[in-house]
Structure formats: C-alpha cells, structure tokens
mmCIF file of C-alpha atoms and ligand atoms in Angstrom:
data_model
loop_
_atom_site.group_PDB
_atom_site.id
_atom_site.type_symbol
_atom_site.label_atom_id
_atom_site.label_comp_id
_atom_site.label_asym_id
_atom_site.label_seq_id
_atom_site.Cartn_x
_atom_site.Cartn_y
_atom_site.Cartn_z
ATOM 1 C CA LYS A 1371 43.662 24.149 -18.732
ATOM 2 C CA ILE A 1372 44.758 21.155 -21.121
ATOM 3 C CA TYR A 1373 46.599 19.545 -18.263
ATOM 4 C CA GLU A 1374 43.305 19.747 -16.026
ATOM 5 C CA ASN A 1375 41.209 18.164 -18.740
ATOM 6 C CA ILE A 1376 43.815 15.421 -19.047
ATOM 7 C CA ARG A 1377 43.534 14.775 -15.323
ATOM 8 C CA PHE A 1378 39.778 14.557 -15.413
ATOM 9 C CA GLN A 1379 39.924 12.212 -18.302
ATOM 10 C CA VAL A 1380 42.171 9.840 -16.514
ATOM 11 C CA TYR A 1381 40.011 10.169 -13.409
ATOM 12 C CA ASP A 1382 36.882 9.319 -15.368
ATOM 13 C CA LEU A 1383 38.888 6.177 -16.909
ATOM 14 C CA GLU A 1384 39.624 5.150 -13.362
ATOM 15 C CA ILE A 1385 36.127 5.337 -12.222
ATOM 16 C CA MET A 1386 35.060 3.275 -15.394
ATOM 17 C CA LEU A 1387 37.650 0.557 -14.791
ATOM 18 C CA LEU A 1388 36.739 0.275 -11.058
ATOM 19 C CA ALA A 1389 32.958 0.167 -11.863
ATOM 20 C CA LYS A 1390 33.737 -2.964 -14.032
ATOM 21 C CA LYS A 1391 34.867 -4.722 -10.933
ATOM 22 C CA ASN A 1392 31.999 -3.963 -8.837
ATOM 23 C CA ILE A 1393 30.863 -7.597 -8.245
ATOM 24 C CA PRO A 1394 31.516 -8.055 -4.612
ATOM 25 C CA LYS A 1395 33.191 -11.257 -3.677
ATOM 26 C CA THR A 1396 31.823 -13.655 -1.039
ATOM 27 C CA ASP A 1397 28.549 -11.311 -0.520
ATOM 28 C CA ILE A 1398 24.991 -10.671 -1.484
ATOM 29 C CA TYR A 1399 23.615 -9.278 -4.670
ATOM 30 C CA ALA A 1400 19.886 -8.264 -4.018
ATOM 31 C CA ILE A 1401 17.413 -8.181 -6.589
ATOM 32 C CA LEU A 1402 14.191 -6.163 -6.249
ATOM 33 C CA GLY A 1403 10.767 -7.725 -7.308
ATOM 34 C CA GLU A 1404 7.893 -6.148 -5.576
ATOM 35 C CA GLU A 1405 5.724 -9.159 -5.893
ATOM 36 C CA PHE A 1406 7.752 -11.012 -3.537
ATOM 37 C CA SER A 1407 8.377 -8.153 -0.986
ATOM 38 C CA LYS A 1408 5.336 -8.464 1.287
ATOM 39 C CA SER A 1409 3.643 -5.126 0.295
ATOM 40 C CA ARG A 1410 6.593 -3.110 0.699
ATOM 41 C CA SER A 1411 7.507 -0.945 -2.399
ATOM 42 C CA ASN A 1412 10.653 -1.343 -4.233
ATOM 43 C CA ILE A 1413 12.020 1.963 -2.938
ATOM 44 C CA GLU A 1414 11.332 1.068 0.659
ATOM 45 C CA VAL A 1415 13.224 -2.301 0.176
ATOM 46 C CA ALA A 1416 16.077 -0.436 -1.717
ATOM 47 C CA LYS A 1417 16.481 1.745 1.219
ATOM 48 C CA GLU A 1418 16.619 -1.187 3.729
ATOM 49 C CA LEU A 1419 19.142 -2.911 1.557
ATOM 50 C CA ILE A 1420 21.136 0.276 1.318
ATOM 51 C CA GLU A 1421 21.136 0.625 5.083
ATOM 52 C CA ALA A 1422 22.216 -2.835 5.482
ATOM 53 C CA ASP A 1423 25.236 -2.020 3.603
ATOM 54 C CA VAL A 1424 24.340 -4.141 0.448
ATOM 55 C CA LYS A 1425 26.942 -3.202 -2.382
ATOM 56 C CA ILE A 1426 24.923 -4.086 -5.283
ATOM 57 C CA ILE A 1427 21.191 -4.052 -6.199
ATOM 58 C CA GLN A 1428 19.236 -5.144 -9.215
ATOM 59 C CA TYR A 1429 15.922 -3.831 -10.254
ATOM 60 C CA ARG A 1430 13.959 -6.725 -11.781
ATOM 61 C CA GLU A 1431 10.212 -5.881 -12.876
ATOM 62 C CA LYS A 1432 8.688 -7.701 -15.779
ATOM 63 C CA ASP A 1433 4.967 -6.534 -15.722
ATOM 64 C CA LYS A 1434 4.935 -2.884 -14.663
ATOM 65 C CA SER A 1435 4.546 -0.050 -17.058
ATOM 66 C CA LYS A 1436 7.618 1.605 -18.584
ATOM 67 C CA LYS A 1437 6.753 4.901 -16.791
ATOM 68 C CA LYS A 1438 6.428 3.093 -13.518
ATOM 69 C CA LYS A 1439 9.825 1.276 -14.019
ATOM 70 C CA TYR A 1440 11.423 4.449 -14.982
ATOM 71 C CA GLU A 1441 10.239 6.383 -12.039
ATOM 72 C CA GLU A 1442 11.311 3.697 -9.561
ATOM 73 C CA CYS A 1443 14.723 3.162 -11.212
ATOM 74 C CA LYS A 1444 15.324 6.945 -11.077
ATOM 75 C CA ALA A 1445 14.536 7.091 -7.358
ATOM 76 C CA ILE A 1446 16.525 4.145 -6.673
ATOM 77 C CA ARG A 1447 19.485 5.407 -8.716
ATOM 78 C CA ALA A 1448 19.315 8.600 -6.534
ATOM 79 C CA LEU A 1449 19.564 6.424 -3.248
ATOM 80 C CA THR A 1450 22.327 4.147 -4.587
ATOM 81 C CA LYS A 1451 24.309 6.887 -5.984
ATOM 82 C CA GLU A 1452 24.484 8.834 -2.732
ATOM 83 C CA LYS A 1453 25.867 5.665 -0.897
ATOM 84 C CA GLY A 1454 28.128 4.423 -3.679
ATOM 85 C CA VAL A 1455 25.936 1.272 -4.213
ATOM 86 C CA THR A 1456 26.197 -0.465 -7.725
ATOM 87 C CA PHE A 1457 22.956 -0.235 -9.333
ATOM 88 C CA ILE A 1458 21.940 -2.707 -12.403
ATOM 89 C CA VAL A 1459 18.792 -2.708 -14.341
ATOM 90 C CA ASN A 1460 17.247 -5.988 -15.497
ATOM 91 C CA ASP A 1461 16.617 -6.266 -19.387
ATOM 92 C CA ASP A 1462 15.668 -2.694 -20.091
ATOM 93 C CA ILE A 1463 18.483 -0.809 -21.705
ATOM 94 C CA SER A 1464 16.396 2.327 -22.284
ATOM 95 C CA ILE A 1465 15.644 2.743 -18.539
ATOM 96 C CA ALA A 1466 19.424 1.618 -17.584
ATOM 97 C CA LEU A 1467 20.795 4.638 -19.901
ATOM 98 C CA ALA A 1468 18.028 7.103 -18.877
ATOM 99 C CA VAL A 1469 18.726 6.768 -15.203
ATOM 100 C CA LYS A 1470 22.295 6.313 -15.640
ATOM 101 C CA ALA A 1471 22.413 2.870 -14.033
ATOM 102 C CA ASP A 1472 25.951 1.366 -13.337
ATOM 103 C CA GLY A 1473 24.888 -1.636 -15.425
ATOM 104 C CA ILE A 1474 22.440 -3.696 -17.165
ATOM 105 C CA HIS A 1475 21.681 -7.552 -16.693
ATOM 106 C CA ILE A 1476 20.437 -9.637 -19.669
ATOM 107 C CA GLY A 1477 19.195 -12.927 -20.182
ATOM 108 C CA GLN A 1478 19.852 -15.430 -22.977
ATOM 109 C CA ASP A 1479 16.552 -14.349 -24.731
ATOM 110 C CA ASP A 1480 17.151 -10.627 -24.304
ATOM 111 C CA MET A 1481 18.760 -8.252 -26.807
ATOM 112 C CA PRO A 1482 22.279 -9.557 -27.917
ATOM 113 C CA ILE A 1483 25.073 -8.678 -25.675
ATOM 114 C CA GLU A 1484 26.899 -6.989 -28.602
ATOM 115 C CA GLU A 1485 24.199 -4.661 -29.162
ATOM 116 C CA VAL A 1486 23.823 -3.904 -25.446
ATOM 117 C CA LYS A 1487 27.751 -3.223 -25.599
ATOM 118 C CA ARG A 1488 27.337 -0.850 -28.401
ATOM 119 C CA LEU A 1489 24.493 1.012 -26.828
ATOM 120 C CA ALA A 1490 26.087 1.369 -23.265
ATOM 121 C CA PRO A 1491 29.640 0.905 -23.894
ATOM 122 C CA ASN A 1492 30.428 1.969 -20.197
ATOM 123 C CA MET A 1493 28.196 -0.049 -18.379
ATOM 124 C CA ILE A 1494 28.799 -3.195 -16.430
ATOM 125 C CA ILE A 1495 26.882 -6.095 -18.570
ATOM 126 C CA GLY A 1496 25.695 -9.172 -16.879
ATOM 127 C CA LEU A 1497 24.555 -12.024 -18.772
ATOM 128 C CA SER A 1498 22.468 -15.030 -17.394
ATOM 129 C CA THR A 1499 23.983 -18.456 -18.156
ATOM 130 C CA HIS A 1500 22.830 -21.934 -17.444
ATOM 131 C CA ASN A 1501 25.585 -24.228 -18.999
ATOM 132 C CA GLU A 1502 29.115 -24.393 -19.928
ATOM 133 C CA SER A 1503 28.684 -23.545 -23.548
ATOM 134 C CA GLN A 1504 26.561 -20.262 -22.654
ATOM 135 C CA ALA A 1505 29.416 -19.284 -20.309
ATOM 136 C CA LYS A 1506 32.014 -19.767 -22.702
ATOM 137 C CA LEU A 1507 30.174 -17.799 -25.336
ATOM 138 C CA ALA A 1508 29.606 -15.002 -22.598
ATOM 139 C CA ILE A 1509 33.388 -14.746 -22.099
ATOM 140 C CA GLU A 1510 33.799 -14.617 -26.005
ATOM 141 C CA LYS A 1511 31.389 -11.755 -26.119
ATOM 142 C CA GLU A 1512 33.133 -9.892 -23.099
ATOM 143 C CA ALA A 1513 30.424 -9.905 -20.480
ATOM 144 C CA ASP A 1514 31.619 -8.247 -17.322
ATOM 145 C CA TYR A 1515 30.177 -10.903 -15.164
ATOM 146 C CA ILE A 1516 27.799 -13.909 -15.583
ATOM 147 C CA GLY A 1517 24.764 -15.069 -13.673
ATOM 148 C CA VAL A 1518 25.181 -18.793 -12.946
ATOM 149 C CA GLY A 1519 21.858 -20.786 -12.435
ATOM 150 C CA SER A 1520 19.476 -21.993 -11.372
ATOM 151 C CA ILE A 1521 21.331 -23.490 -8.597
ATOM 152 C CA PHE A 1522 18.283 -24.960 -6.807
ATOM 153 C CA ASN A 1523 14.455 -24.999 -7.611
ATOM 154 C CA THR A 1524 12.925 -21.848 -7.612
ATOM 155 C CA THR A 1525 9.261 -20.696 -7.936
ATOM 156 C CA THR A 1526 10.215 -16.950 -8.281
ATOM 157 C CA LYS A 1527 10.945 -17.313 -12.078
ATOM 158 C CA GLU A 1528 8.823 -19.198 -14.479
ATOM 159 C CA ASN A 1529 10.265 -21.314 -17.133
ATOM 160 C CA VAL A 1530 13.942 -21.300 -15.855
ATOM 161 C CA GLU A 1531 16.238 -23.040 -18.203
ATOM 162 C CA LYS A 1532 17.610 -26.170 -16.865
ATOM 163 C CA SER A 1533 20.903 -26.111 -15.222
ATOM 164 C CA GLU A 1534 23.171 -28.711 -13.502
ATOM 165 C CA GLY A 1535 22.982 -26.477 -10.585
ATOM 166 C CA LEU A 1536 25.826 -26.853 -8.104
ATOM 167 C CA ASN A 1537 27.965 -28.921 -10.483
ATOM 168 C CA TYR A 1538 27.620 -26.245 -13.094
ATOM 169 C CA LEU A 1539 28.612 -23.594 -10.416
ATOM 170 C CA LYS A 1540 31.563 -25.739 -9.721
ATOM 171 C CA TRP A 1541 32.818 -25.828 -13.329
ATOM 172 C CA VAL A 1542 32.483 -22.082 -13.491
ATOM 173 C CA SER A 1543 34.489 -21.626 -10.458
ATOM 174 C CA GLU A 1544 37.276 -23.720 -11.871
ATOM 175 C CA ASN A 1545 37.106 -22.494 -15.589
ATOM 176 C CA ILE A 1546 35.760 -18.955 -15.688
ATOM 177 C CA SER A 1547 38.112 -15.902 -14.776
ATOM 178 C CA ILE A 1548 35.517 -13.067 -14.610
ATOM 179 C CA PRO A 1549 33.149 -12.601 -11.585
ATOM 180 C CA TYR A 1550 30.047 -14.763 -11.398
ATOM 181 C CA VAL A 1551 26.923 -14.581 -9.443
ATOM 182 C CA ALA A 1552 25.060 -17.706 -8.297
ATOM 183 C CA ILE A 1553 21.305 -17.548 -8.578
ATOM 184 C CA GLY A 1554 18.199 -19.562 -8.055
ATOM 185 C CA GLY A 1555 16.524 -20.930 -4.981
ATOM 186 C CA ILE A 1556 19.470 -19.655 -2.774
ATOM 187 C CA LYS A 1557 18.331 -19.218 0.846
ATOM 188 C CA GLU A 1558 20.184 -18.708 4.321
ATOM 189 C CA GLU A 1559 19.711 -22.316 4.947
ATOM 190 C CA ASN A 1560 21.506 -23.659 1.770
ATOM 191 C CA ILE A 1561 24.229 -20.865 1.167
ATOM 192 C CA ILE A 1562 27.010 -22.620 2.671
ATOM 193 C CA SER A 1563 26.644 -25.500 0.268
ATOM 194 C CA VAL A 1564 26.702 -22.894 -2.632
ATOM 195 C CA LYS A 1565 29.897 -21.306 -1.191
ATOM 196 C CA ASP A 1566 31.321 -24.666 -0.856
ATOM 197 C CA TYR A 1567 30.743 -25.243 -4.560
ATOM 198 C CA GLY A 1568 32.588 -22.046 -5.464
ATOM 199 C CA GLY A 1569 30.167 -19.373 -5.037
ATOM 200 C CA TYR A 1570 31.855 -15.972 -5.615
ATOM 201 C CA CYS A 1571 28.756 -13.685 -5.145
ATOM 202 C CA PHE A 1572 25.144 -14.862 -4.212
ATOM 203 C CA ALA A 1573 21.963 -13.329 -5.809
ATOM 204 C CA MET A 1574 18.688 -13.698 -4.149
ATOM 205 C CA ILE A 1575 15.165 -12.373 -4.627
ATOM 206 C CA SER A 1576 12.504 -14.141 -2.310
ATOM 207 C CA GLU A 1577 14.836 -14.933 0.496
ATOM 208 C CA ILE A 1578 15.961 -11.019 0.996
ATOM 209 C CA THR A 1579 12.905 -8.938 -0.381
ATOM 210 C CA GLY A 1580 10.478 -11.523 1.325
ATOM 211 C CA ALA A 1581 12.119 -11.504 4.635
ATOM 212 C CA GLU A 1582 10.052 -10.014 7.616
ATOM 213 C CA ASN A 1583 13.281 -8.386 8.753
ATOM 214 C CA ILE A 1584 15.469 -7.434 5.754
ATOM 215 C CA LYS A 1585 18.266 -6.079 7.627
ATOM 216 C CA GLY A 1586 18.309 -8.871 10.292
ATOM 217 C CA LYS A 1587 18.206 -11.390 7.206
ATOM 218 C CA ILE A 1588 21.290 -9.781 5.695
ATOM 219 C CA LYS A 1589 23.217 -9.900 8.811
ATOM 220 C CA SER A 1590 22.434 -13.369 9.445
ATOM 221 C CA ILE A 1591 23.354 -14.490 5.826
ATOM 222 C CA ARG A 1592 26.668 -12.674 6.042
ATOM 223 C CA SER A 1593 27.572 -14.213 9.311
ATOM 224 C CA LYS A 1594 27.097 -17.602 7.562
ATOM 225 C CA LEU A 1595 29.298 -16.567 4.590
ATOM 226 C CA ARG A 1596 32.172 -15.194 6.807
HETATM 227 N N1 3NM B 854 17.278 -16.037 -12.708
HETATM 228 P P1 3NM B 854 15.019 -16.644 -6.038
HETATM 229 S S1 3NM B 854 16.698 -17.881 -11.242
HETATM 230 C C1 3NM B 854 15.937 -14.309 -11.825
HETATM 231 O O1 3NM B 854 18.657 -19.321 -13.311
HETATM 232 C C2 3NM B 854 16.402 -15.569 -11.695
HETATM 233 O O2 3NM B 854 19.077 -17.492 -14.281
HETATM 234 C C3 3NM B 854 17.616 -17.302 -12.568
HETATM 235 O O3 3NM B 854 14.806 -16.001 -7.322
HETATM 236 C C4 3NM B 854 18.484 -18.124 -13.460
HETATM 237 O O4 3NM B 854 16.205 -16.056 -5.449
HETATM 238 C C5 3NM B 854 15.966 -16.549 -10.954
HETATM 239 O O5 3NM B 854 13.726 -16.136 -5.280
HETATM 240 C C6 3NM B 854 15.134 -16.453 -9.700
HETATM 241 O O6 3NM B 854 14.955 -18.088 -6.226
HETATM 242 C C7 3NM B 854 15.839 -16.113 -8.545
#
C-alpha cells in the first residue's frame, strides 16, 4: 500500500513537471474572445480548435459576468481535458482554480505573480511582458512562460503597452531561457517575420477566432510555420 502511494505521488509529480513545459514550440497558442468570433460561441470555437489539434487554448473575456465566465470555462475545461489540450484562464485566479485549469495568464496590472503562485502553486503561470526589464523580472519571479508583445499594432486590445515589437522579440529569443509567446497583431500574412525574429510560440485572437473557416486557417498557418 505504501509502495502504491509513493508510485502515485511520483506519477503526480511527473504530470506536474510535464505540465510546466506545455508551451508548444513553433505552433499556435489560440485565445478565445467571443466579440471577435463572428457570432460563434466560445464553446463552439473551442471545439473547432480542439478538432484542429491546437495544443493550448486561453480563455480571455473581460466584460462577461463571473457566472457566465465560470460556466464557459467549466465546459471548455471538460472539452480540453478529454483531448489533452492545455487550458489557460486569463486573469481570473478564482475561475482558474474552480475549473482546475492547467494555468493562468496575468498581465502587468493584474495580481502580483508571487500571490498567484502562492494561490495556485501547481499551475502554469504566464505573464505578459512588453520590454526587457519586465522580462527579466518575470524570470526572477519564476514565471513559467512570458507573453512578448505587442509585436504589431492590434485593435483587439485597448491601451496596449508600447513595445519594440519584433526587436523586443529578438532580444527575448537571445536572452531568455523559458518559453515565450509572441502576441499582438499576428496574422497568417506576417507570421513568417515573427518566426524569423525568433518566435517560439504564436498567440492570436482575431486572426483565428475571426476566421470564416477556423480549421482551414489553422492548417494554412501551420503550413507556413513548417
Ligand atoms: N495582449 P490579436 S496584444 C491580448 O501586447 C493581447 O500583451 C497583447 O490580439 C500584449 O491577435 C493582445 O487579435 C491582443 O492582435 C492580441
């Protein structure tokens, strides 16, 4: 019995360590936002993303009620869990914990990372960064991955912090050892330049959730990346 318990603990530890590395290299990080998804619900879009074999999905809703966000995240957690897709919740730690998400993504103005780590010690923690000093601090505070942006202009997020874009990405690719996710105005037509500047993983909202044919769009973006 004791032996069995130890075996399960080792297994849990392995799963935890693997989960920390779940940022796919040279692939898509899809972010859900219903206002950009052409009258399709977040759940419908999540299903399409999963069918298209996207490996990581973030839920990002700023204006919905807590109840609605919880219900959607619970449904998306069930869908992602079944297919082994990493599920990250933006900003809201209580929802991330309640639905047992794999991770939480926070911005510079959200709850401090040390608090998030304390509340959710086993979760993947992503932190948005916009310049070198924020990236260095994210490493110091042991973020599991960083967002790097905005790479290009975007109308999806209001008041995006200014960034050196591709040049900042290049610096990150040469100086930062944890996984990083480029974000902001990334489209099929410019993704190659993001890759050329050291892109590791590519986050998109409007280009993917707003595509007429989501699966077709993912296939076509991946053919450019490979
Ligand atoms: N964060 P799209 S830019 C959510 O710079 C977000 O940290 C950014 O949307 C940052 O792919 C951004 O439609 C919006 O441009 C990304």
